[in-house]
Coordinates of C-alpha atoms and ligand atoms in Angstrom, one line a residue:
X3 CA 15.6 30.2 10.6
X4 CA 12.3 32.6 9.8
X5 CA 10.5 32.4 13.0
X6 CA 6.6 33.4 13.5
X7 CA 5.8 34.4 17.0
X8 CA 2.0 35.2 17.5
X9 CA 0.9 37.9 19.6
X10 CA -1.3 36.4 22.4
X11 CA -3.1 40.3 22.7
X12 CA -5.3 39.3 19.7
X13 CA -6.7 36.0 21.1
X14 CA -10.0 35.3 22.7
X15 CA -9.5 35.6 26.7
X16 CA -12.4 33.9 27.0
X17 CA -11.1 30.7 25.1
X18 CA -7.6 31.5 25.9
X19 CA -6.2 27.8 26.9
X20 CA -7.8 26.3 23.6
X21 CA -6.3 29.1 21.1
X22 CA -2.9 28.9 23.0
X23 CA -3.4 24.7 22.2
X24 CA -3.5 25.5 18.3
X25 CA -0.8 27.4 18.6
X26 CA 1.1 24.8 20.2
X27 CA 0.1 22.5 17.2
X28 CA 1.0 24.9 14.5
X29 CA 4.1 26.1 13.2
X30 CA 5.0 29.3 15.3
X31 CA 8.2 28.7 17.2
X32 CA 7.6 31.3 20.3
X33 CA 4.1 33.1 21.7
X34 CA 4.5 36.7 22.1
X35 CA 3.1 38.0 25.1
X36 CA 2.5 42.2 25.2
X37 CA 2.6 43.6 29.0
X38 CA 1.5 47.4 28.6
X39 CA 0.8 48.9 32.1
X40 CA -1.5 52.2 31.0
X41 CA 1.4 54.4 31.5
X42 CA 4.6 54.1 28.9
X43 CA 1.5 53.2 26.2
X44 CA -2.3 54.1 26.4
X45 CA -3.8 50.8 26.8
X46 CA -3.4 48.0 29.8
X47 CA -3.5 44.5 28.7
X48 CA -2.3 41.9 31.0
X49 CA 0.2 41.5 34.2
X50 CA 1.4 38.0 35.8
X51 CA -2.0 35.6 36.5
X52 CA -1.9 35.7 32.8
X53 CA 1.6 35.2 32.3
X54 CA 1.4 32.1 34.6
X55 CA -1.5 30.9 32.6
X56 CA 0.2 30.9 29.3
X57 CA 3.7 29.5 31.0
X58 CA 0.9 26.4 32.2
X59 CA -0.4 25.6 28.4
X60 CA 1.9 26.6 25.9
X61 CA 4.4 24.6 25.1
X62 CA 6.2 27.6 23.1
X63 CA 8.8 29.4 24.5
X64 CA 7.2 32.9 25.9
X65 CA 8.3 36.1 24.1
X66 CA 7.9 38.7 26.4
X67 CA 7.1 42.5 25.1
X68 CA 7.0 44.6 28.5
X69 CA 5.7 48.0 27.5
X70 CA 5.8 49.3 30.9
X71 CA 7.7 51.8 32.7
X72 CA 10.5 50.9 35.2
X73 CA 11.2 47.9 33.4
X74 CA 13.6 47.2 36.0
X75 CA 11.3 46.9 38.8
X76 CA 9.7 43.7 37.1
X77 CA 11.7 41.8 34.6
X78 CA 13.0 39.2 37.2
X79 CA 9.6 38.4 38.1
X80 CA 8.7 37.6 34.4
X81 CA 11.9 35.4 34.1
X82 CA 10.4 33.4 37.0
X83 CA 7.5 33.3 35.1
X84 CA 9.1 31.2 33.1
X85 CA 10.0 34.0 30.2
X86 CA 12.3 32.6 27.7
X87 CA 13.1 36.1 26.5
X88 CA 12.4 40.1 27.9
X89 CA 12.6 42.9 25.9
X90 CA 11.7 47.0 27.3
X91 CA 11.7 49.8 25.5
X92 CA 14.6 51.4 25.1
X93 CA 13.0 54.7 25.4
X94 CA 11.2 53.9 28.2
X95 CA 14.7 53.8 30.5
X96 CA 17.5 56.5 31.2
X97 CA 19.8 53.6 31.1
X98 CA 19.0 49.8 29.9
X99 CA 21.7 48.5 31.7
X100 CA 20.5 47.7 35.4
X101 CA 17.3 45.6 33.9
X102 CA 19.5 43.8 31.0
X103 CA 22.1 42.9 33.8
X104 CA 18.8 41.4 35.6
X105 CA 17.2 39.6 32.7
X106 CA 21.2 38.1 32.0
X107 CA 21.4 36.9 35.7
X108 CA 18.6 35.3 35.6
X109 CA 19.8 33.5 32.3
X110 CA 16.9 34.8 30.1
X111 CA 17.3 36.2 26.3
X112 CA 17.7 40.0 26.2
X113 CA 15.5 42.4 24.0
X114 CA 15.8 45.7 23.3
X115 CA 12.7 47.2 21.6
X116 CA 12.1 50.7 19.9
X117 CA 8.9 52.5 18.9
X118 CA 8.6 54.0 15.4
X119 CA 9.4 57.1 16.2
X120 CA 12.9 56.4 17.5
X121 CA 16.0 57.0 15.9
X122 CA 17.3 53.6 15.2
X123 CA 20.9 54.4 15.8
X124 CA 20.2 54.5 19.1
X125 CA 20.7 50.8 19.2
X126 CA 24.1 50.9 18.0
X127 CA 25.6 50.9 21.3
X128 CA 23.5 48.0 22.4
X129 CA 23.6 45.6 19.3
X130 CA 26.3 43.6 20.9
X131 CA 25.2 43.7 24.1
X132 CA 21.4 41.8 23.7
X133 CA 20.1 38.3 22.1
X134 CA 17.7 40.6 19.9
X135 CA 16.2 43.9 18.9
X136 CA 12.5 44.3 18.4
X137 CA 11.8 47.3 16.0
X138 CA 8.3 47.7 16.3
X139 CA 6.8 48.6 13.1
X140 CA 3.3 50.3 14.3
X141 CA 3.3 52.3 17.8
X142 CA 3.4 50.5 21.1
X143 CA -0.5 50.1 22.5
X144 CA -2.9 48.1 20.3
X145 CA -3.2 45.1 17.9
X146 CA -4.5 45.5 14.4
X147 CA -2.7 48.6 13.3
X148 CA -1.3 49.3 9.8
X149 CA 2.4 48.5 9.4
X150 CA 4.6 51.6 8.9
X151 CA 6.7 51.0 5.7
X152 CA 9.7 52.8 7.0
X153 CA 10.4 49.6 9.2
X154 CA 12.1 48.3 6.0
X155 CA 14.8 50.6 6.3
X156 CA 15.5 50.2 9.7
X157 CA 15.7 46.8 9.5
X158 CA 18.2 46.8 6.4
X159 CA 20.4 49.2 8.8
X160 CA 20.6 47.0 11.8
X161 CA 21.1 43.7 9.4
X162 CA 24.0 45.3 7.8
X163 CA 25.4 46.2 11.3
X164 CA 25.1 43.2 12.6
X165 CA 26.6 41.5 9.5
X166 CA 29.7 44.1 9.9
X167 CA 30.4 43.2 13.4
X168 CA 30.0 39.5 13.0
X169 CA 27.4 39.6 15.8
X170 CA 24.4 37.1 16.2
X171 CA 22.1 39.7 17.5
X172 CA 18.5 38.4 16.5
X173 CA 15.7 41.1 14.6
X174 CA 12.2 41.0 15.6
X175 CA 9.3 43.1 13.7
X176 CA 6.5 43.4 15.8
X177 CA 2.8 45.4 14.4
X178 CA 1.2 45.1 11.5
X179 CA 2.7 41.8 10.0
X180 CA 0.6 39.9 7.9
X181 CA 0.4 37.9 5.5
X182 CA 1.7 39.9 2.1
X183 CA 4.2 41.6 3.8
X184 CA 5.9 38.5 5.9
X185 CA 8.2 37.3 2.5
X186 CA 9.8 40.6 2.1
X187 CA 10.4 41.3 5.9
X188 CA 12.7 38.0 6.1
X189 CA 13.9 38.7 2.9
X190 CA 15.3 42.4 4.5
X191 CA 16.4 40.4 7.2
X192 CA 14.0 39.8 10.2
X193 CA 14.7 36.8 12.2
X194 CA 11.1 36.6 14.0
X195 CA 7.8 38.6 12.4
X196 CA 5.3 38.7 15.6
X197 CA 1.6 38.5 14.6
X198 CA -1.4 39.2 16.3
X199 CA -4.5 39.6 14.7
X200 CA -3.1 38.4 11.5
X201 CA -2.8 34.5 13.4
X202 CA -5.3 35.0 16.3
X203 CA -7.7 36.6 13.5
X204 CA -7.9 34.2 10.5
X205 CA -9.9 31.4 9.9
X206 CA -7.2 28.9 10.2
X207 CA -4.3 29.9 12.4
X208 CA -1.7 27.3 11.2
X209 CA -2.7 27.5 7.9
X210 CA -1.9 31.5 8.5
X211 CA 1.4 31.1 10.2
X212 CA 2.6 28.7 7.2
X213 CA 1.4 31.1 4.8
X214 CA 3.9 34.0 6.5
X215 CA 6.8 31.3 6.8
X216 CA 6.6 30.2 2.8
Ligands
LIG319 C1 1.5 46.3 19.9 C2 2.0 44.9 20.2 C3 2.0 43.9 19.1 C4 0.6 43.6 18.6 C5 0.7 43.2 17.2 O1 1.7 47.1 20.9 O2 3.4 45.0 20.7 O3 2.7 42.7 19.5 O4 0.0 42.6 19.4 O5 -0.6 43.0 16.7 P1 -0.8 43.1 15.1 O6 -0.1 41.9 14.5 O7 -2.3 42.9 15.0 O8 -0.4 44.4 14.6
LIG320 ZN1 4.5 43.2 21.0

């Protein structure tokens, strides 16, 4: 199923409950929530009073994008938050193992997520061991970037790797995604297209998300 999950980073804060309320009306299936802590990016969004916010009015599963380092020392507290998936960059840890174990105990979906810039076979070893991969397809930071066209062929790899171990390992494109670009990126074989200011920035924000899922 082609799933839209819109990036809360491009909403209004200061209107927050009633933009999360449309979302809940329209058809996205998740709300993607970016965590970036000033350190593993160059920006600082949000942290857990928001999280517990969101968990309180959206009646989408939450999506949870931690770019942050020592993913390990927080992922439980998003699951308790009420997370329905974490995913950490995988270039942001020596090892992904300790925080995946922790996301799995808790009995949330596992993510693994890689920047642009990062070799995309690095994922190989972990394609069977997570619910999904985000490849992100601008860098890690900001909202209303230009999407990187070389996505498309990582994407293509890890379809046809997943296809050739018979695993059900979701794909998720995050940065950039929009409206003229949404067809082909399910059509290479993304599961979920994230959306930020593409959603949170057009006039009609169901009207949007139906346009990316036709
Ligand atoms: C970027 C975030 C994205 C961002 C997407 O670091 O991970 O989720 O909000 O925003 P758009 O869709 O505007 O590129
Ligand atoms: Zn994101």
């Amino acid at each position: 199923m082609k799933q839209i999950a819109p990036s809360v980073l491009s909403a209004d804060f200061g209107h927050l409950a009633e933009q999360v309320h449309i979302i809940n009306e329209s058809p996205a299936t998740l709300l993607h929530v970016d965590v970036m802590d000033g350190v593993f990016v160059p920006n600082i969004s949000f942290g857990f009073p928001v999280m517990e916010s969101l968990r309180k009015h959206s009646t989408k599963p939450l999506d949870v994008h931690l770019m942050i380092v020592h993913p390990e020392k927080y992922v439980e507290r998003f699951c308790d938050a009420g997370a329905w998936s974490v995913g950490f960059h995988l270039e942001a840890v020596d090892d992904p193992r300790p925080a995946l174990e922790l996301i799995r105990r808790k009995g949330v979906r596992t993510c693994l997520t890689i920047n642009p810039d990062i070799d995309v076979h690095r994922l190989d070893p972990w394609l069977g061991e997570v619910d999904m991969v985000l490849l992100m397809s601008v860098f890690a930071g900001f909202g209303g970037q230009k999407f990187i066209e070389s996505t498309y062929d990582k994407i293509r790899y890890v379809k046809q790797q997943i296809v050739q171990r018979g695993l059900d390992t979701l794909i998720e494109v995050d940065g950039g995604v929009n409206e003229t670009n949404a067809a082909t990126l399910f059509a290479e074989g993304a599961d979920i297209l994230v959306a930020g200011s593409a959603v949170f920035h057009a006039p009609d924000m169901s009207e949007a998300i139906r346009r990316m899922l036709q």
